[in-house]
Amino acid sequence: MASTVSFSPANVQMLQARSTHGHASVGSCFAVPRTGPRLRSTAVRVSSEQEAAPAVRAPSGRSIEECEADAVAGKFPAPPPLVRPKAPEGTPEIRPLDMTKRPRRNRKSPALRAAFQETTISPANFVLPLFIHEGEDDAPIGAMPGCYRLGWRHGLLDEVYKARDVGVNSFVLFPKVPDALKSPTGDEAYNDNGLVPRTIRLLKDKFPDIVIYTDVALDPYSSDGHDSIVREDGVIMNDETVYQLCKQAVSQARAGADVVSPSDMMDGRVGAIRAALDAEGYASSFYGPFREALDSNPRFGDKKTYQMNPANYREALLETAADEAEGADILLVKPGLPYLDVIRLLRDNSALPIAAYQVSGEYSMIKAGGALGMVDEEKVMMESLMCLRRAGSDIILTYFARQAATVLSGMRSK
């Protein structure tokens, strides 16, 4: 907002507030104003310098000068009586501990606790995962109370609107692809008119200022359910998979994705995707590692040959160094709460932003505990998110995003 100020002879300020309404553009373009500036004028009366200022009177009717004279003369009003709260009967009389530092002094009132709070959280820290499908109706996900597979043309828009209303403006998309479109090589992943690119274009048209994250992996599109192309003897074909992932990432960026996020854990994919995006002239960011299966469990074997061993700690530094060297913009740890130590490890060893994914299992456990009356769902939800922030994460992907943002905005969650 730009303002100009002028003065008229009658000592009246005229303030012209210029409000420009614009929208964010996609890629490397600049925001362009949607309409021209609208002007409005406000008249504000300013007192004349020649007018004598009247004496300011206290509630008692005495002037400031009279009160100051009493203070100089030592005439003070009697202080209120000092009343010390009584201890319970039977409390021993002791000599106070000889302590120069008492940390509890900084926690004795809500105002002090808020003033010295080291970690804060806001809706701006949240990314809301959204499951989408080709249908028009929203389908509930049984294992995740309150979560749905959203119809990409209707339910999705309603969910994004509600999330934005409480301050959540970042979203990550997970598609449920029809089985008929799946193949061993996952070619549907880079179909420019596929479910994810269509959804990105729709969201950017309706909500141009939101941030859209996408998942780069073959498992939603693979008839084998793996994140990769699998040879007939069960061997993961790393480099061939990376080639497909590059085409998928470029397709998503072409549709308008702000952040593409490889979750496959193939060796070398970060550098290859970075090069592919740069060659096409896209400025999308991306991070690793990241994976969340969506109705795409492996039909055989498991993912242990390409996913990290959860028992390993130092290995995270090797993966981080490789991703950084290959051009990653953000590092993500998932699951979140079981790996707070890894989040802190990356925070202490990398200057890149750190993201944490509070995965479906973490969400469902809190929901189940709340439904059974074993825990206070809202308190556990907020404490779990604060823990992820305290460990060092800058953003949190969480299915609680809209519910937590509602709590932070002072409204009751529904």
Coordinates of C-alpha atoms in Angstrom, one line a residue:
M1 CA 0.0 0.0 0.0
A2 CA 1.4 3.4 -1.0
S3 CA 0.1 6.6 0.6
T4 CA 0.5 10.3 -0.2
V5 CA -0.1 13.1 2.3
S6 CA -1.1 16.8 1.6
F7 CA -2.1 19.6 3.9
S8 CA -4.9 22.1 3.3
P9 CA -5.0 25.7 4.8
A10 CA -7.5 24.6 7.4
N11 CA -5.1 22.2 9.0
V12 CA -6.9 19.1 7.7
Q13 CA -4.8 16.1 6.5
M14 CA -5.9 14.5 3.3
L15 CA -4.8 10.8 3.1
Q16 CA -5.0 9.0 -0.2
A17 CA -4.7 5.3 0.3
R18 CA -3.9 3.5 -2.9
S19 CA -4.9 -0.2 -2.9
T20 CA -3.7 -2.4 -5.7
H21 CA -5.2 -5.8 -6.1
G22 CA -3.1 -8.4 -7.9
H23 CA -2.5 -12.0 -8.3
A24 CA 0.6 -14.3 -8.2
S25 CA 1.8 -15.7 -11.4
V26 CA 3.2 -19.1 -12.1
G27 CA 6.9 -19.9 -12.7
S28 CA 9.4 -17.1 -13.0
C29 CA 6.9 -14.4 -14.1
F30 CA 6.1 -11.4 -11.9
A31 CA 2.8 -10.6 -10.3
V32 CA 0.6 -8.5 -12.6
P33 CA -2.1 -6.1 -11.2
R34 CA -5.5 -7.4 -12.1
T35 CA -7.2 -4.0 -11.9
G36 CA -6.2 -0.4 -11.8
P37 CA -5.6 1.5 -8.5
R38 CA -8.7 2.7 -6.6
L39 CA -8.4 5.8 -4.6
R40 CA -10.3 6.9 -1.5
S41 CA -10.0 10.0 0.7
T42 CA -10.3 10.4 4.4
A43 CA -10.4 13.7 6.3
V44 CA -8.7 13.9 9.7
R45 CA -9.0 17.0 11.9
V46 CA -5.6 18.2 13.2
S47 CA -5.5 20.7 16.1
S48 CA -4.0 24.1 15.4
E49 CA -0.5 24.9 16.8
Q50 CA -1.8 28.3 17.9
E51 CA -4.5 26.8 20.1
A52 CA -3.5 26.6 23.8
A53 CA -3.5 23.0 25.1
P54 CA -5.9 22.6 28.0
A55 CA -4.5 21.3 31.3
V56 CA -4.8 17.6 31.6
R57 CA -6.8 16.6 34.6
A58 CA -6.5 13.4 36.6
P59 CA -9.6 11.6 37.8
S60 CA -9.3 13.3 41.1
G61 CA -9.6 16.7 39.4
R62 CA -6.0 17.7 40.4
S63 CA -3.6 18.9 37.7
I64 CA -0.4 17.1 36.8
E65 CA 1.6 20.0 38.3
E66 CA -0.2 19.5 41.7
C67 CA 0.4 15.8 41.7
E68 CA 4.1 16.3 40.9
A69 CA 4.4 18.9 43.7
D70 CA 3.0 16.3 46.1
A71 CA 5.5 13.7 44.9
V72 CA 8.4 16.1 45.4
A73 CA 7.2 16.8 48.9
G74 CA 7.0 13.1 49.6
K75 CA 3.2 13.0 49.9
F76 CA 2.3 9.6 48.4
P77 CA -1.0 7.8 48.6
A78 CA -0.9 4.8 51.0
P79 CA 0.0 1.6 49.3
P80 CA -2.4 -1.3 49.4
P81 CA -1.8 -3.7 52.3
L82 CA 0.6 -6.6 51.5
V83 CA -1.1 -9.9 51.9
R84 CA 0.9 -13.1 51.5
P85 CA -1.0 -16.2 50.5
K86 CA -1.0 -18.8 53.3
A87 CA 0.6 -22.1 52.9
P88 CA -1.4 -25.3 53.7
E89 CA -1.5 -26.2 57.3
G90 CA 1.5 -28.4 58.2
T91 CA 3.9 -26.9 55.7
P92 CA 7.4 -26.9 57.3
E93 CA 9.1 -23.6 58.0
I94 CA 12.4 -23.6 56.2
R95 CA 15.2 -21.3 55.2
P96 CA 14.9 -20.6 51.4
L97 CA 17.4 -22.3 49.2
D98 CA 20.5 -20.3 48.4
M99 CA 19.9 -20.1 44.6
T100 CA 20.9 -17.2 42.3
K101 CA 19.2 -18.8 39.3
R102 CA 15.6 -20.0 39.5
P103 CA 14.3 -20.8 36.0
R104 CA 10.7 -20.9 37.3
R105 CA 10.7 -17.1 37.7
N106 CA 10.4 -16.9 33.9
R107 CA 7.4 -19.2 33.9
K108 CA 5.3 -17.7 36.7
S109 CA 2.6 -16.0 34.5
P110 CA 1.1 -16.5 31.1
A111 CA 2.5 -13.2 29.9
L112 CA 6.1 -14.2 30.9
R113 CA 5.8 -17.7 29.4
A114 CA 4.6 -16.2 26.1
A115 CA 7.4 -13.6 26.1
F116 CA 10.2 -16.2 26.6
Q117 CA 8.7 -19.0 24.4
E118 CA 11.5 -20.2 22.1
T119 CA 9.4 -22.1 19.5
T120 CA 6.2 -20.8 17.8
I121 CA 3.9 -22.3 15.3
S122 CA 1.4 -20.8 12.9
P123 CA -0.7 -21.9 9.9
A124 CA 2.1 -20.7 7.6
N125 CA 4.1 -23.7 8.8
F126 CA 1.6 -26.2 7.6
V127 CA 1.2 -28.1 4.4
L128 CA -2.1 -30.0 4.0
P129 CA -1.9 -33.3 2.1
L130 CA -4.9 -33.8 -0.2
F131 CA -5.9 -37.2 -1.7
I132 CA -7.6 -36.8 -5.0
H133 CA -9.4 -39.2 -7.4
E134 CA -11.3 -39.0 -10.7
G135 CA -14.8 -39.4 -9.1
E136 CA -17.1 -36.6 -8.2
D137 CA -18.0 -37.7 -4.7
D138 CA -15.6 -37.7 -1.7
A139 CA -14.8 -41.1 -0.4
P140 CA -13.8 -41.5 3.3
I141 CA -10.6 -43.2 4.1
G142 CA -11.4 -45.8 6.8
A143 CA -8.0 -45.9 8.6
M144 CA -7.8 -42.0 8.7
P145 CA -10.9 -40.5 10.4
G146 CA -11.8 -37.1 8.9
C147 CA -9.7 -37.7 5.7
Y148 CA -11.2 -38.3 2.3
R149 CA -10.3 -39.0 -1.3
L150 CA -11.6 -35.8 -2.8
G151 CA -13.3 -35.4 -6.1
W152 CA -10.8 -33.2 -8.0
R153 CA -13.4 -30.8 -9.5
H154 CA -15.6 -30.3 -6.4
G155 CA -14.6 -31.6 -3.0
L156 CA -11.0 -30.6 -3.5
L157 CA -11.9 -26.9 -4.1
D158 CA -14.2 -26.9 -1.0
E159 CA -11.4 -28.3 1.1
V160 CA -8.8 -25.8 -0.1
Y161 CA -11.3 -23.0 0.4
K162 CA -11.9 -24.0 4.1
A163 CA -8.1 -24.4 4.7
R164 CA -7.3 -21.0 3.3
D165 CA -10.0 -19.5 5.5
V166 CA -7.9 -20.5 8.6
G167 CA -4.6 -19.5 7.1
V168 CA -3.3 -22.7 5.4
N169 CA -2.1 -21.9 2.0
S170 CA 0.2 -24.8 1.1
F171 CA -1.0 -28.2 -0.2
V172 CA 0.5 -31.4 -1.4
L173 CA -1.3 -33.7 -3.9
F174 CA -1.6 -37.5 -3.8
P175 CA -3.5 -39.1 -6.7
K176 CA -5.5 -42.4 -6.7
V177 CA -5.0 -43.5 -10.3
P178 CA -7.4 -46.0 -11.9
D179 CA -5.9 -49.5 -12.2
A180 CA -6.5 -49.4 -16.0
L181 CA -4.0 -46.5 -16.3
K182 CA -1.2 -48.3 -14.4
S183 CA 1.7 -50.0 -16.1
P184 CA 5.0 -51.6 -15.2
T185 CA 6.8 -48.4 -16.4
G186 CA 4.4 -45.9 -14.9
D187 CA 3.9 -43.9 -18.1
E188 CA 0.8 -42.2 -16.8
A189 CA 3.0 -40.3 -14.4
Y190 CA 4.0 -37.8 -17.1
N191 CA 0.7 -37.5 -18.9
D192 CA 0.2 -33.7 -19.2
N193 CA -3.5 -34.3 -19.0
G194 CA -3.4 -36.7 -16.2
L195 CA -5.1 -36.3 -12.8
V196 CA -2.4 -34.4 -11.1
P197 CA -1.6 -31.8 -13.9
R198 CA -5.3 -31.2 -14.4
T199 CA -5.8 -30.6 -10.7
I200 CA -2.8 -28.3 -10.5
R201 CA -4.2 -26.2 -13.4
L202 CA -7.6 -26.0 -11.7
L203 CA -6.2 -25.0 -8.3
K204 CA -3.9 -22.3 -9.8
D205 CA -6.9 -20.9 -11.7
K206 CA -9.1 -20.7 -8.7
F207 CA -6.5 -19.9 -6.0
P208 CA -3.4 -18.4 -7.8
D209 CA -1.6 -17.5 -4.6
I210 CA -1.5 -21.0 -3.0
V211 CA 1.7 -23.1 -2.9
I212 CA 1.3 -26.5 -4.6
Y213 CA 3.6 -29.4 -3.7
T214 CA 3.6 -32.6 -5.8
D215 CA 4.9 -36.1 -5.2
V216 CA 7.4 -37.4 -7.7
A217 CA 7.4 -41.3 -7.7
L218 CA 6.0 -44.1 -9.8
D219 CA 4.2 -46.1 -7.2
P220 CA 0.7 -44.5 -7.8
Y221 CA 1.1 -45.3 -11.5
S222 CA 2.9 -48.6 -11.4
S223 CA 1.0 -51.9 -11.8
D224 CA 3.7 -53.4 -9.6
G225 CA 3.1 -50.9 -6.8
H226 CA 6.8 -50.0 -6.5
D227 CA 8.4 -46.5 -6.7
S228 CA 10.4 -47.7 -9.6
I229 CA 10.6 -49.9 -12.7
V230 CA 11.2 -53.5 -11.6
R231 CA 13.0 -56.1 -13.7
E232 CA 11.4 -59.5 -14.1
D233 CA 13.8 -61.0 -11.5
G234 CA 12.8 -58.4 -8.9
V235 CA 15.8 -56.0 -9.3
I236 CA 15.0 -52.3 -9.0
M237 CA 16.1 -50.5 -12.3
N238 CA 17.5 -47.3 -10.8
D239 CA 18.7 -45.3 -13.7
E240 CA 15.7 -46.1 -16.0
T241 CA 13.4 -45.0 -13.2
V242 CA 15.2 -41.7 -12.8
Y243 CA 14.6 -41.1 -16.5
Q244 CA 10.8 -41.5 -16.0
L245 CA 10.9 -39.4 -12.8
C246 CA 12.5 -36.5 -14.7
K247 CA 9.6 -36.5 -17.2
Q248 CA 7.1 -36.6 -14.4
A249 CA 8.7 -33.7 -12.6
V250 CA 8.8 -31.6 -15.8
S251 CA 5.1 -32.4 -16.5
Q252 CA 4.1 -31.3 -13.0
A253 CA 6.1 -28.1 -13.2
R254 CA 4.6 -27.4 -16.7
A255 CA 1.2 -27.6 -15.1
G256 CA 2.1 -25.0 -12.4
A257 CA 3.5 -26.9 -9.4
D258 CA 5.5 -24.8 -7.1
V259 CA 7.5 -27.6 -5.4
V260 CA 8.1 -31.1 -6.9
S261 CA 9.2 -33.6 -4.3
P262 CA 10.8 -36.9 -5.3
S263 CA 9.9 -39.6 -2.8
D264 CA 11.3 -42.6 -4.6
M265 CA 14.8 -42.7 -3.1
M266 CA 16.5 -43.7 -6.3
D267 CA 20.2 -42.8 -6.4
G268 CA 21.0 -39.7 -8.4
R269 CA 17.4 -38.6 -9.0
V270 CA 17.8 -35.2 -7.3
G271 CA 20.5 -34.0 -9.6
A272 CA 18.8 -35.4 -12.7
I273 CA 15.5 -33.8 -11.9
R274 CA 17.3 -30.5 -11.1
A275 CA 18.9 -30.6 -14.5
A276 CA 15.7 -31.5 -16.2
L277 CA 13.8 -28.6 -14.6
D278 CA 16.6 -26.1 -15.4
A279 CA 16.7 -27.3 -19.0
E280 CA 13.0 -26.6 -19.3
G281 CA 13.3 -23.2 -17.7
Y282 CA 11.2 -24.0 -14.6
A283 CA 11.9 -22.6 -11.2
S284 CA 10.2 -25.2 -9.1
S285 CA 11.8 -26.3 -5.9
F286 CA 12.0 -29.9 -4.7
Y287 CA 13.0 -31.9 -1.7
G288 CA 13.9 -35.4 -0.6
P289 CA 13.5 -37.9 0.8
F290 CA 9.7 -38.1 0.6
R291 CA 7.2 -41.0 0.1
E292 CA 3.6 -41.8 0.9
A293 CA 2.0 -44.7 -0.7
L294 CA -1.6 -44.2 -1.9
D295 CA -3.4 -47.4 -2.7
S296 CA -0.2 -48.6 -4.2
N297 CA 1.4 -51.2 -2.0
P298 CA 4.0 -53.4 -3.7
R299 CA 2.5 -56.5 -5.3
F300 CA 5.7 -58.3 -4.4
G301 CA 8.8 -57.8 -2.3
D302 CA 9.3 -54.6 -0.3
K303 CA 11.1 -51.3 -0.6
K304 CA 14.1 -52.0 1.7
T305 CA 16.6 -51.8 -1.1
Y306 CA 15.9 -48.2 -1.8
Q307 CA 14.3 -46.8 1.4
M308 CA 16.6 -45.9 4.3
N309 CA 17.0 -48.3 7.2
P310 CA 15.1 -46.8 10.1
A311 CA 17.8 -48.1 12.5
N312 CA 20.5 -45.9 10.8
Y313 CA 21.3 -42.4 12.0
R314 CA 24.6 -41.4 10.4
E315 CA 23.3 -42.5 7.0
A316 CA 20.9 -39.6 7.0
L317 CA 24.0 -37.3 6.7
L318 CA 25.1 -39.2 3.6
E319 CA 21.7 -38.8 1.9
T320 CA 21.6 -35.2 2.9
A321 CA 25.0 -34.4 1.5
A322 CA 24.1 -36.1 -1.8
D323 CA 20.8 -34.3 -2.1
E324 CA 22.4 -30.9 -1.3
A325 CA 25.2 -31.5 -3.8
E326 CA 22.7 -32.4 -6.5
G327 CA 20.6 -29.2 -6.0
A328 CA 17.8 -30.0 -3.5
D329 CA 16.1 -26.9 -2.1
I330 CA 14.4 -28.5 0.9
L331 CA 15.1 -31.6 3.0
L332 CA 12.2 -33.6 4.3
V333 CA 12.1 -36.3 7.1
K334 CA 9.2 -38.8 7.3
P335 CA 7.8 -40.1 9.5
G336 CA 8.1 -37.1 11.8
L337 CA 7.7 -37.8 15.5
P338 CA 9.7 -41.1 15.6
Y339 CA 12.6 -39.3 13.9
L340 CA 12.9 -36.1 15.9
D341 CA 16.6 -36.9 16.4
V342 CA 17.1 -37.0 12.6
I343 CA 15.3 -33.7 12.1
R344 CA 17.6 -32.1 14.7
L345 CA 20.6 -33.8 13.0
L346 CA 19.8 -32.2 9.7
R347 CA 19.0 -28.9 11.3
D348 CA 22.4 -28.8 12.9
N349 CA 24.2 -29.9 9.7
S350 CA 22.4 -28.2 6.9
A351 CA 21.4 -24.6 6.0
L352 CA 18.6 -25.8 3.8
P353 CA 15.0 -25.5 5.1
I354 CA 13.8 -28.7 6.9
A355 CA 10.4 -30.2 6.4
A356 CA 8.7 -32.9 8.5
Y357 CA 5.9 -35.2 7.4
Q358 CA 3.5 -36.2 10.2
V359 CA 2.4 -39.3 8.3
S360 CA -1.0 -41.1 8.3
G361 CA 0.0 -43.5 11.1
E362 CA 0.9 -40.7 13.5
Y363 CA -2.4 -38.9 12.6
S364 CA -4.5 -42.1 13.1
M365 CA -3.0 -42.9 16.5
I366 CA -3.9 -39.5 17.8
K367 CA -7.4 -39.6 16.3
A368 CA -7.9 -43.1 17.8
G369 CA -6.7 -42.1 21.2
G370 CA -9.0 -39.1 21.2
A371 CA -12.0 -41.1 20.1
L372 CA -11.4 -43.6 22.9
G373 CA -11.1 -40.9 25.5
M374 CA -7.6 -42.0 26.3
V375 CA -6.0 -38.6 25.4
D376 CA -7.1 -35.1 24.7
E377 CA -7.0 -35.1 20.9
E378 CA -6.6 -31.3 20.6
K379 CA -3.8 -31.0 23.2
V380 CA -1.9 -34.0 21.8
M381 CA -2.3 -32.7 18.3
M382 CA -0.9 -29.3 19.1
E383 CA 1.9 -30.7 21.3
S384 CA 3.0 -33.1 18.5
L385 CA 3.2 -30.3 16.0
M386 CA 5.1 -28.1 18.4
C387 CA 7.6 -30.9 18.9
L388 CA 8.3 -31.1 15.2
R389 CA 8.9 -27.4 15.1
R390 CA 11.1 -27.5 18.2
A391 CA 13.2 -30.2 16.7
G392 CA 14.0 -27.9 13.8
S393 CA 11.4 -28.3 11.0
D394 CA 10.5 -25.2 9.1
I395 CA 7.3 -26.6 7.6
I396 CA 5.1 -29.6 8.6
L397 CA 3.1 -31.7 6.2
T398 CA 0.2 -32.8 8.4
Y399 CA -3.4 -34.0 8.0
F400 CA -4.1 -31.9 11.1
A401 CA -3.3 -28.7 9.1
R402 CA -6.8 -27.3 8.9
Q403 CA -7.8 -28.5 12.4
A404 CA -4.7 -27.1 14.0
A405 CA -4.9 -23.8 12.1
T406 CA -8.5 -23.5 13.4
V407 CA -7.3 -23.8 17.0
L408 CA -4.5 -21.3 16.4
S409 CA -7.0 -18.8 15.0
G410 CA -8.9 -19.0 18.2
M411 CA -11.9 -20.9 16.8
R412 CA -13.1 -24.3 17.9
S413 CA -12.1 -27.1 15.6
K414 CA -14.8 -29.1 13.9

